[in-house]
PDB file of C-alpha atoms in Angstrom:
ATOM      1  CA  MET A   1      37.222 145.118  74.701  1.00  0.00           C
ATOM      2  CA  ARG A   2      37.862 148.112  72.852  1.00  0.00           C
ATOM      3  CA  ILE A   3      40.951 150.465  72.922  1.00  0.00           C
ATOM      4  CA  VAL A   4      39.793 154.034  72.633  1.00  0.00           C
ATOM      5  CA  TYR A   5      42.435 156.718  72.102  1.00  0.00           C
ATOM      6  CA  VAL A   6      41.112 160.705  72.439  1.00  0.00           C
ATOM      7  CA  THR A   7      43.034 163.592  71.259  1.00  0.00           C
ATOM      8  CA  GLY A   8      42.393 167.233  71.989  1.00  0.00           C
ATOM      9  CA  PHE A   9      44.133 170.490  71.394  1.00  0.00           C
ATOM     10  CA  GLY A  10      45.909 173.246  73.372  1.00  0.00           C
ATOM     11  CA  PRO A  11      44.820 176.663  73.118  1.00  0.00           C
ATOM     12  CA  PHE A  12      45.131 178.756  69.920  1.00  0.00           C
ATOM     13  CA  GLY A  13      44.421 182.482  68.724  1.00  0.00           C
ATOM     14  CA  PRO A  14      41.751 184.237  71.164  1.00  0.00           C
ATOM     15  CA  HIS A  15      41.432 180.863  72.878  1.00  0.00           C
ATOM     16  CA  GLU A  16      43.766 181.315  75.805  1.00  0.00           C
ATOM     17  CA  THR A  17      42.289 177.762  77.171  1.00  0.00           C
ATOM     18  CA  ASN A  18      40.888 174.906  75.019  1.00  0.00           C
ATOM     19  CA  PRO A  19      38.073 172.615  76.708  1.00  0.00           C
ATOM     20  CA  SER A  20      38.930 170.002  74.184  1.00  0.00           C
ATOM     21  CA  GLY A  21      42.379 169.058  75.698  1.00  0.00           C
ATOM     22  CA  TRP A  22      41.137 169.197  79.346  1.00  0.00           C
ATOM     23  CA  LEU A  23      38.298 166.674  78.438  1.00  0.00           C
ATOM     24  CA  ALA A  24      40.594 164.696  76.282  1.00  0.00           C
ATOM     25  CA  GLU A  25      42.737 164.388  79.714  1.00  0.00           C
ATOM     26  CA  GLN A  26      39.549 163.448  82.002  1.00  0.00           C
ATOM     27  CA  LEU A  27      37.831 160.851  79.573  1.00  0.00           C
ATOM     28  CA  GLU A  28      40.057 158.233  80.956  1.00  0.00           C
ATOM     29  CA  HIS A  29      41.282 156.582  77.933  1.00  0.00           C
ATOM     30  CA  PRO A  30      44.909 157.054  76.551  1.00  0.00           C
ATOM     31  CA  PHE A  31      45.182 160.615  75.120  1.00  0.00           C
ATOM     32  CA  ARG A  32      47.578 163.353  73.509  1.00  0.00           C
ATOM     33  CA  VAL A  33      46.559 167.264  73.864  1.00  0.00           C
ATOM     34  CA  LEU A  34      47.813 168.404  70.596  1.00  0.00           C
ATOM     35  CA  ASP A  35      49.582 171.785  69.703  1.00  0.00           C
ATOM     36  CA  VAL A  36      47.341 173.753  67.325  1.00  0.00           C
ATOM     37  CA  ARG A  37      49.946 173.005  64.415  1.00  0.00           C
ATOM     38  CA  PHE A  38      50.030 171.221  61.249  1.00  0.00           C
ATOM     39  CA  THR A  39      53.219 169.668  62.354  1.00  0.00           C
ATOM     40  CA  ALA A  40      51.748 168.267  65.363  1.00  0.00           C
ATOM     41  CA  ILE A  41      49.324 166.345  63.460  1.00  0.00           C
ATOM     42  CA  ASP A  42      51.706 165.221  61.177  1.00  0.00           C
ATOM     43  CA  ALA A  43      53.802 163.562  64.349  1.00  0.00           C
ATOM     44  CA  LEU A  44      50.675 162.064  65.853  1.00  0.00           C
ATOM     45  CA  TYR A  45      50.689 159.479  62.645  1.00  0.00           C
ATOM     46  CA  ASN A  46      54.336 158.713  63.028  1.00  0.00           C
ATOM     47  CA  ASP A  47      53.866 157.773  66.541  1.00  0.00           C
ATOM     48  CA  ALA A  48      53.285 153.986  67.340  1.00  0.00           C
ATOM     49  CA  SER A  49      52.033 154.238  70.950  1.00  0.00           C
ATOM     50  CA  TRP A  50      48.379 154.733  69.926  1.00  0.00           C
ATOM     51  CA  GLN A  51      48.116 152.390  66.967  1.00  0.00           C
ATOM     52  CA  ASP A  52      46.417 149.514  68.732  1.00  0.00           C
ATOM     53  CA  ALA A  53      43.619 151.357  69.365  1.00  0.00           C
ATOM     54  CA  ASP A  54      40.454 150.846  67.343  1.00  0.00           C
ATOM     55  CA  VAL A  55      38.452 153.585  68.385  1.00  0.00           C
ATOM     56  CA  LEU A  56      39.794 157.307  67.486  1.00  0.00           C
ATOM     57  CA  LEU A  57      37.685 160.216  69.014  1.00  0.00           C
ATOM     58  CA  HIS A  58      39.088 163.572  68.100  1.00  0.00           C
ATOM     59  CA  LEU A  59      37.797 166.588  70.014  1.00  0.00           C
ATOM     60  CA  GLY A  60      38.442 170.013  69.077  1.00  0.00           C
ATOM     61  CA  LEU A  61      36.829 173.684  70.021  1.00  0.00           C
ATOM     62  CA  HIS A  62      33.879 175.354  68.056  1.00  0.00           C
ATOM     63  CA  GLY A  63      33.867 178.986  69.486  1.00  0.00           C
ATOM     64  CA  GLY A  64      30.355 179.325  68.358  1.00  0.00           C
ATOM     65  CA  ALA A  65      29.088 176.181  69.201  1.00  0.00           C
ATOM     66  CA  LYS A  66      26.411 175.852  71.933  1.00  0.00           C
ATOM     67  CA  ARG A  67      26.374 172.090  72.377  1.00  0.00           C
ATOM     68  CA  MET A  68      28.309 169.002  71.185  1.00  0.00           C
ATOM     69  CA  HIS A  69      28.806 168.955  67.367  1.00  0.00           C
ATOM     70  CA  LEU A  70      28.859 165.502  66.077  1.00  0.00           C
ATOM     71  CA  GLU A  71      30.656 165.846  63.002  1.00  0.00           C
ATOM     72  CA  GLN A  72      29.555 163.998  60.327  1.00  0.00           C
ATOM     73  CA  PHE A  73      31.791 164.324  57.338  1.00  0.00           C
ATOM     74  CA  ALA A  74      35.648 165.226  56.901  1.00  0.00           C
ATOM     75  CA  PHE A  75      36.772 166.900  53.785  1.00  0.00           C
ATOM     76  CA  ASN A  76      39.942 166.572  51.437  1.00  0.00           C
ATOM     77  CA  GLU A  77      40.231 170.224  51.982  1.00  0.00           C
ATOM     78  CA  ILE A  78      42.181 172.817  54.127  1.00  0.00           C
ATOM     79  CA  GLY A  79      41.792 176.518  54.110  1.00  0.00           C
ATOM     80  CA  ASP A  80      44.261 179.246  54.377  1.00  0.00           C
ATOM     81  CA  HIS A  81      44.092 180.071  58.207  1.00  0.00           C
ATOM     82  CA  PRO A  82      47.680 179.785  59.992  1.00  0.00           C
ATOM     83  CA  ASP A  83      48.228 177.417  62.975  1.00  0.00           C
ATOM     84  CA  ASN A  84      50.240 178.650  65.833  1.00  0.00           C
ATOM     85  CA  ASP A  85      53.707 178.410  64.237  1.00  0.00           C
ATOM     86  CA  GLY A  86      51.727 180.954  61.570  1.00  0.00           C
ATOM     87  CA  LEU A  87      51.892 178.028  59.007  1.00  0.00           C
ATOM     88  CA  SER A  88      48.942 177.420  56.812  1.00  0.00           C
ATOM     89  CA  ARG A  89      48.369 174.829  53.982  1.00  0.00           C
ATOM     90  CA  THR A  90      45.649 175.554  51.266  1.00  0.00           C
ATOM     91  CA  GLY A  91      44.294 172.800  49.106  1.00  0.00           C
ATOM     92  CA  SER A  92      43.776 169.224  49.504  1.00  0.00           C
ATOM     93  CA  ILE A  93      44.744 167.328  52.389  1.00  0.00           C
ATOM     94  CA  GLN A  94      46.116 164.530  50.241  1.00  0.00           C
ATOM     95  CA  ALA A  95      45.839 164.486  46.514  1.00  0.00           C
ATOM     96  CA  GLY A  96      43.825 162.249  44.434  1.00  0.00           C
ATOM     97  CA  ALA A  97      41.980 160.924  47.547  1.00  0.00           C
ATOM     98  CA  PRO A  98      37.975 161.336  48.049  1.00  0.00           C
ATOM     99  CA  ARG A  99      36.562 164.789  48.420  1.00  0.00           C
ATOM    100  CA  VAL A 100      34.506 163.613  51.549  1.00  0.00           C
ATOM    101  CA  LEU A 101      34.831 160.903  54.092  1.00  0.00           C
ATOM    102  CA  GLY A 102      32.075 160.121  56.554  1.00  0.00           C
ATOM    103  CA  THR A 103      32.119 159.184  60.399  1.00  0.00           C
ATOM    104  CA  THR A 104      32.756 155.368  61.160  1.00  0.00           C
ATOM    105  CA  LEU A 105      32.003 155.920  64.934  1.00  0.00           C
ATOM    106  CA  LEU A 106      29.566 159.050  65.788  1.00  0.00           C
ATOM    107  CA  PRO A 107      25.682 158.180  65.720  1.00  0.00           C
ATOM    108  CA  GLN A 108      23.790 160.043  62.621  1.00  0.00           C
ATOM    109  CA  ARG A 109      21.227 161.399  65.277  1.00  0.00           C
ATOM    110  CA  ALA A 110      21.597 163.255  68.245  1.00  0.00           C
ATOM    111  CA  PRO A 111      21.088 161.318  71.502  1.00  0.00           C
ATOM    112  CA  ASP A 112      19.437 164.088  73.413  1.00  0.00           C
ATOM    113  CA  LYS A 113      19.487 167.984  73.484  1.00  0.00           C
ATOM    114  CA  ARG A 114      23.161 167.900  74.555  1.00  0.00           C
ATOM    115  CA  TYR A 115      24.307 167.155  71.262  1.00  0.00           C
ATOM    116  CA  ARG A 116      23.980 168.491  67.656  1.00  0.00           C
ATOM    117  CA  VAL A 117      24.653 166.551  64.240  1.00  0.00           C
ATOM    118  CA  THR A 118      26.363 168.442  61.779  1.00  0.00           C
ATOM    119  CA  PHE A 119      27.969 167.948  58.335  1.00  0.00           C
ATOM    120  CA  ASP A 120      31.310 170.238  58.055  1.00  0.00           C
ATOM    121  CA  ALA A 121      34.004 169.967  60.292  1.00  0.00           C
ATOM    122  CA  GLY A 122      35.703 173.222  58.516  1.00  0.00           C
ATOM    123  CA  ARG A 123      38.907 173.654  56.814  1.00  0.00           C
ATOM    124  CA  TYR A 124      41.305 173.564  59.733  1.00  0.00           C
ATOM    125  CA  LEU A 125      43.094 171.511  61.991  1.00  0.00           C
ATOM    126  CA  CYS A 126      39.942 169.602  63.043  1.00  0.00           C
ATOM    127  CA  ASN A 127      38.976 168.616  59.809  1.00  0.00           C
ATOM    128  CA  ALA A 128      42.593 167.637  58.842  1.00  0.00           C
ATOM    129  CA  ILE A 129      42.920 165.553  61.735  1.00  0.00           C
ATOM    130  CA  TYR A 130      39.563 163.949  60.820  1.00  0.00           C
ATOM    131  CA  TYR A 131      40.292 163.364  57.209  1.00  0.00           C
ATOM    132  CA  GLN A 132      43.637 162.003  57.971  1.00  0.00           C
ATOM    133  CA  SER A 133      42.386 159.636  60.460  1.00  0.00           C
ATOM    134  CA  LEU A 134      39.565 158.384  58.436  1.00  0.00           C
ATOM    135  CA  LEU A 135      41.681 158.039  55.188  1.00  0.00           C
ATOM    136  CA  LYS A 136      44.708 156.430  56.865  1.00  0.00           C
ATOM    137  CA  PHE A 137      42.791 153.793  59.437  1.00  0.00           C
ATOM    138  CA  PRO A 138      39.714 152.625  57.704  1.00  0.00           C
ATOM    139  CA  ASP A 139      40.029 149.709  59.982  1.00  0.00           C
ATOM    140  CA  LYS A 140      39.403 151.802  62.901  1.00  0.00           C
ATOM    141  CA  ARG A 141      36.435 153.815  64.406  1.00  0.00           C
ATOM    142  CA  VAL A 142      36.738 157.347  64.170  1.00  0.00           C
ATOM    143  CA  GLY A 143      34.688 160.324  65.131  1.00  0.00           C
ATOM    144  CA  PHE A 144      35.321 164.165  65.590  1.00  0.00           C
ATOM    145  CA  VAL A 145      33.557 165.895  68.024  1.00  0.00           C
ATOM    146  CA  HIS A 146      33.368 170.184  68.118  1.00  0.00           C
ATOM    147  CA  VAL A 147      32.918 171.223  71.986  1.00  0.00           C
ATOM    148  CA  PRO A 148      31.279 174.415  73.100  1.00  0.00           C
ATOM    149  CA  PRO A 149      33.232 176.971  74.858  1.00  0.00           C
ATOM    150  CA  GLU A 150      32.857 176.861  78.637  1.00  0.00           C
ATOM    151  CA  ALA A 151      30.315 179.916  78.492  1.00  0.00           C
ATOM    152  CA  ALA A 152      27.908 177.884  76.622  1.00  0.00           C
ATOM    153  CA  MET A 153      28.324 174.638  78.770  1.00  0.00           C
ATOM    154  CA  THR A 154      30.083 173.646  81.527  1.00  0.00           C
ATOM    155  CA  LEU A 155      33.107 171.644  81.400  1.00  0.00           C
ATOM    156  CA  PRO A 156      31.221 169.326  84.087  1.00  0.00           C
ATOM    157  CA  ASP A 157      28.424 169.184  81.698  1.00  0.00           C
ATOM    158  CA  GLN A 158      30.706 168.796  78.579  1.00  0.00           C
ATOM    159  CA  LEU A 159      32.574 165.748  80.314  1.00  0.00           C
ATOM    160  CA  THR A 160      29.394 164.281  81.149  1.00  0.00           C
ATOM    161  CA  ALA A 161      27.922 164.533  77.862  1.00  0.00           C
ATOM    162  CA  LEU A 162      31.156 162.985  76.365  1.00  0.00           C
ATOM    163  CA  GLN A 163      31.241 160.064  78.839  1.00  0.00           C
ATOM    164  CA  ASP A 164      27.508 158.930  78.183  1.00  0.00           C
ATOM    165  CA  LEU A 165      28.311 159.390  74.283  1.00  0.00           C
ATOM    166  CA  LEU A 166      31.204 157.054  74.404  1.00  0.00           C
ATOM    167  CA  ALA A 167      29.260 154.538  76.793  1.00  0.00           C
ATOM    168  CA  ARG A 168      26.558 154.418  73.711  1.00  0.00           C
ATOM    169  CA  ILE A 169      29.350 153.948  71.023  1.00  0.00           C
ATOM    170  CA  LEU A 170      31.291 151.275  72.819  1.00  0.00           C
ATOM    171  CA  GLU A 171      27.864 149.578  73.841  1.00  0.00           C
ATOM    172  CA  ALA A 172      27.082 149.299  69.746  1.00  0.00           C
TER     173      ALA A 172
END
């Protein structure tokens, strides 16, 4: 049986609520809701409590999304957008590492209209956690899903879409 570990993020910027955190809690797998801080991501990799998982599903909010974004790639690059502590990191995530890493978990085609296959996880914390997980854990299946705001897709619909996606992934 596969062990799935899910992460989501808490509130940030203009988003007083972040559906990714609520969804991580609701998926009935071990989870962690991370503060939107670079130090929270760093601390995640120093915590052994989840490292028995062989599937890592990271969730984050994409404020402009209308449906679930199945992110195919993570880039070894971070922009200058500050986190909730006002800290920004710019440049490479890991010096000398590959420029791009691809998902080892998510399908390359959208299973239905609730999902959209996308090719750029951004240059913020979503991309940073995705890239680091792919780089540090090549033996794990890793994926990142950007979720839409609740105004674009209700939380119950998002939860059902993620449950369906996980069921498909775990069957494969």
